[in-house]
């Protein structure tokens, strides 16, 4: 089973808007063992994709202050990470190689890459990005065969 499939399965059953970020190796090992790859779950109350040329602006509103991080076997670790600290670290970890993510809520499941997180920002209908407390905005590029919805996504 592929890592992306495992990420999708990990998001099924979550009762609120969820973004799952895949393939993050952030824990350094001092021996020759490979570093574990971390998967993260970022929860928010709502999400919305706005078209922006060949990409989309994904705005998450009501983002949880903490996020779940876990590894797959053989490591089998789980931790709670501070969302703001994780987003501050983004450029160091993902510069030039944005992570894949699954956006899952309200019957919607779409795979994208995420880049350029902006904390406390949201997209307006006209495409402009403006300040908004409790929001995180990303540039989202759909993976081949994926088409994000352009309506507000919420969890019933």
mmCIF file of C-alpha atoms in Angstrom:
data_model
loop_
_atom_site.group_PDB
_atom_site.id
_atom_site.type_symbol
_atom_site.label_atom_id
_atom_site.label_comp_id
_atom_site.label_asym_id
_atom_site.label_seq_id
_atom_site.Cartn_x
_atom_site.Cartn_y
_atom_site.Cartn_z
ATOM 1 C CA UNK A 1 0.000 0.000 0.000
ATOM 2 C CA UNK A 2 1.442 3.411 -0.924
ATOM 3 C CA UNK A 3 2.174 6.140 1.588
ATOM 4 C CA UNK A 4 -0.475 8.377 -0.020
ATOM 5 C CA UNK A 5 -3.065 5.585 0.364
ATOM 6 C CA UNK A 6 -2.055 5.158 4.013
ATOM 7 C CA UNK A 7 -2.436 8.913 4.519
ATOM 8 C CA UNK A 8 -5.927 8.825 3.017
ATOM 9 C CA UNK A 9 -6.900 5.890 5.221
ATOM 10 C CA UNK A 10 -5.580 7.738 8.273
ATOM 11 C CA UNK A 11 -7.954 10.618 7.516
ATOM 12 C CA UNK A 12 -11.101 8.536 7.074
ATOM 13 C CA UNK A 13 -13.440 8.820 10.025
ATOM 14 C CA UNK A 14 -12.102 12.124 11.332
ATOM 15 C CA UNK A 15 -15.150 14.159 12.248
ATOM 16 C CA UNK A 16 -13.828 17.596 11.403
ATOM 17 C CA UNK A 17 -12.124 19.172 8.411
ATOM 18 C CA UNK A 18 -8.732 17.552 8.086
ATOM 19 C CA UNK A 19 -5.597 18.096 6.085
ATOM 20 C CA UNK A 20 -3.108 15.261 6.184
ATOM 21 C CA UNK A 21 0.448 16.146 5.284
ATOM 22 C CA UNK A 22 2.544 13.213 4.157
ATOM 23 C CA UNK A 23 6.197 12.351 4.046
ATOM 24 C CA UNK A 24 7.876 14.598 6.570
ATOM 25 C CA UNK A 25 11.148 13.473 8.113
ATOM 26 C CA UNK A 26 11.847 15.933 10.917
ATOM 27 C CA UNK A 27 13.406 13.800 13.648
ATOM 28 C CA UNK A 28 17.167 13.437 13.351
ATOM 29 C CA UNK A 29 18.808 10.146 14.252
ATOM 30 C CA UNK A 30 22.438 9.998 15.346
ATOM 31 C CA UNK A 31 22.962 6.438 14.075
ATOM 32 C CA UNK A 32 22.798 5.024 10.556
ATOM 33 C CA UNK A 33 19.136 3.990 10.769
ATOM 34 C CA UNK A 34 16.838 5.783 8.328
ATOM 35 C CA UNK A 35 14.883 8.701 9.744
ATOM 36 C CA UNK A 36 11.192 8.021 10.353
ATOM 37 C CA UNK A 37 8.784 9.782 8.041
ATOM 38 C CA UNK A 38 6.098 11.687 9.873
ATOM 39 C CA UNK A 39 2.493 12.141 8.793
ATOM 40 C CA UNK A 40 0.570 15.049 10.261
ATOM 41 C CA UNK A 41 -3.121 15.725 10.720
ATOM 42 C CA UNK A 42 -4.152 19.389 10.806
ATOM 43 C CA UNK A 43 -7.771 19.990 11.817
ATOM 44 C CA UNK A 44 -9.860 23.052 10.997
ATOM 45 C CA UNK A 45 -13.541 23.989 11.190
ATOM 46 C CA UNK A 46 -13.836 24.891 7.497
ATOM 47 C CA UNK A 47 -11.805 24.954 4.325
ATOM 48 C CA UNK A 48 -12.205 26.595 0.950
ATOM 49 C CA UNK A 49 -10.373 26.336 -2.380
ATOM 50 C CA UNK A 50 -10.265 29.484 -4.542
ATOM 51 C CA UNK A 51 -8.912 29.174 -8.120
ATOM 52 C CA UNK A 52 -5.679 31.130 -8.632
ATOM 53 C CA UNK A 53 -4.448 30.467 -12.173
ATOM 54 C CA UNK A 54 -3.101 26.910 -12.432
ATOM 55 C CA UNK A 55 -3.250 26.461 -8.663
ATOM 56 C CA UNK A 56 -5.721 27.146 -5.867
ATOM 57 C CA UNK A 57 -5.623 29.115 -2.652
ATOM 58 C CA UNK A 58 -6.689 26.813 0.191
ATOM 59 C CA UNK A 59 -7.924 28.662 3.269
ATOM 60 C CA UNK A 60 -8.438 26.748 6.501
ATOM 61 C CA UNK A 61 -10.447 28.597 9.166
ATOM 62 C CA UNK A 62 -10.656 27.657 12.823
ATOM 63 C CA UNK A 63 -7.371 25.731 12.716
ATOM 64 C CA UNK A 64 -6.618 23.742 15.879
ATOM 65 C CA UNK A 65 -3.664 25.000 17.934
ATOM 66 C CA UNK A 66 -2.211 21.476 18.028
ATOM 67 C CA UNK A 67 -1.867 18.781 15.406
ATOM 68 C CA UNK A 68 -1.349 15.030 15.556
ATOM 69 C CA UNK A 69 1.907 13.669 14.143
ATOM 70 C CA UNK A 70 2.604 9.960 13.717
ATOM 71 C CA UNK A 71 4.908 7.547 11.931
ATOM 72 C CA UNK A 72 4.166 4.301 10.173
ATOM 73 C CA UNK A 73 5.792 1.016 11.028
ATOM 74 C CA UNK A 74 8.338 0.041 12.112
ATOM 75 C CA UNK A 75 8.639 3.230 14.212
ATOM 76 C CA UNK A 76 4.979 3.536 15.351
ATOM 77 C CA UNK A 77 5.375 6.831 17.166
ATOM 78 C CA UNK A 78 2.767 9.507 17.854
ATOM 79 C CA UNK A 79 3.142 13.045 19.146
ATOM 80 C CA UNK A 80 1.195 16.270 19.479
ATOM 81 C CA UNK A 81 2.835 19.217 17.729
ATOM 82 C CA UNK A 82 2.150 22.936 18.058
ATOM 83 C CA UNK A 83 0.591 24.035 14.747
ATOM 84 C CA UNK A 84 2.200 27.511 14.770
ATOM 85 C CA UNK A 85 5.671 26.084 15.416
ATOM 86 C CA UNK A 86 5.191 23.524 12.642
ATOM 87 C CA UNK A 87 4.162 26.244 10.179
ATOM 88 C CA UNK A 88 7.134 28.412 11.252
ATOM 89 C CA UNK A 89 9.421 25.462 10.421
ATOM 90 C CA UNK A 90 7.762 24.908 7.013
ATOM 91 C CA UNK A 91 10.332 26.742 4.843
ATOM 92 C CA UNK A 92 13.232 24.794 6.385
ATOM 93 C CA UNK A 93 11.576 21.428 5.801
ATOM 94 C CA UNK A 94 9.729 21.845 2.506
ATOM 95 C CA UNK A 95 11.649 24.500 0.557
ATOM 96 C CA UNK A 96 11.604 23.347 -3.058
ATOM 97 C CA UNK A 97 9.780 20.077 -2.316
ATOM 98 C CA UNK A 98 6.223 20.779 -1.081
ATOM 99 C CA UNK A 99 4.461 17.938 0.726
ATOM 100 C CA UNK A 100 1.512 15.994 -0.590
ATOM 101 C CA UNK A 101 -1.667 16.430 1.417
ATOM 102 C CA UNK A 102 -5.160 14.993 1.494
ATOM 103 C CA UNK A 103 -8.008 17.398 2.194
ATOM 104 C CA UNK A 104 -10.892 15.372 3.595
ATOM 105 C CA UNK A 105 -14.276 16.608 4.831
ATOM 106 C CA UNK A 106 -17.978 16.534 4.054
ATOM 107 C CA UNK A 107 -17.570 13.711 1.530
ATOM 108 C CA UNK A 108 -14.764 15.586 -0.257
ATOM 109 C CA UNK A 109 -11.344 13.962 -0.607
ATOM 110 C CA UNK A 110 -8.750 15.617 -2.825
ATOM 111 C CA UNK A 111 -4.967 15.131 -3.035
ATOM 112 C CA UNK A 112 -2.808 18.222 -3.509
ATOM 113 C CA UNK A 113 0.648 19.579 -2.793
ATOM 114 C CA UNK A 114 0.753 22.449 -0.304
ATOM 115 C CA UNK A 115 3.177 25.367 -0.306
ATOM 116 C CA UNK A 116 3.548 28.943 0.937
ATOM 117 C CA UNK A 117 1.620 28.753 4.234
ATOM 118 C CA UNK A 118 0.405 32.119 5.501
ATOM 119 C CA UNK A 119 -0.773 32.148 9.091
ATOM 120 C CA UNK A 120 -3.671 34.432 9.954
ATOM 121 C CA UNK A 121 -4.650 34.986 6.318
ATOM 122 C CA UNK A 122 -7.659 33.996 4.218
ATOM 123 C CA UNK A 123 -8.673 34.303 0.560
ATOM 124 C CA UNK A 124 -11.572 36.478 -0.576
ATOM 125 C CA UNK A 125 -13.871 35.693 -3.492
ATOM 126 C CA UNK A 126 -11.855 38.058 -5.693
ATOM 127 C CA UNK A 127 -8.667 36.048 -5.003
ATOM 128 C CA UNK A 128 -7.040 38.608 -2.705
ATOM 129 C CA UNK A 129 -5.531 37.259 0.511
ATOM 130 C CA UNK A 130 -6.427 39.285 3.610
ATOM 131 C CA UNK A 131 -5.782 39.026 7.378
ATOM 132 C CA UNK A 132 -8.063 36.644 9.292
ATOM 133 C CA UNK A 133 -7.500 35.415 12.847
ATOM 134 C CA UNK A 134 -7.401 31.629 13.262
ATOM 135 C CA UNK A 135 -6.858 30.956 9.555
ATOM 136 C CA UNK A 136 -4.046 29.392 7.536
ATOM 137 C CA UNK A 137 -3.785 29.848 3.780
ATOM 138 C CA UNK A 138 -1.763 27.621 1.433
ATOM 139 C CA UNK A 139 -1.079 27.507 -2.275
ATOM 140 C CA UNK A 140 -2.581 24.146 -3.302
ATOM 141 C CA UNK A 141 -1.638 22.347 -6.515
ATOM 142 C CA UNK A 142 -3.912 19.389 -7.340
ATOM 143 C CA UNK A 143 -2.200 16.075 -8.050
ATOM 144 C CA UNK A 144 -2.972 14.633 -11.515
ATOM 145 C CA UNK A 145 -6.625 13.624 -11.815
ATOM 146 C CA UNK A 146 -7.717 15.709 -8.810
ATOM 147 C CA UNK A 147 -10.184 18.611 -8.992
ATOM 148 C CA UNK A 148 -10.774 20.600 -5.780
ATOM 149 C CA UNK A 149 -14.281 21.922 -5.118
ATOM 150 C CA UNK A 150 -14.659 25.692 -5.068
ATOM 151 C CA UNK A 151 -17.365 25.817 -2.416
ATOM 152 C CA UNK A 152 -16.954 26.041 1.350
ATOM 153 C CA UNK A 153 -16.111 22.646 2.852
ATOM 154 C CA UNK A 154 -17.394 21.919 6.343
ATOM 155 C CA UNK A 155 -18.015 18.856 8.436
ATOM 156 C CA UNK A 156 -21.740 18.349 9.159
#
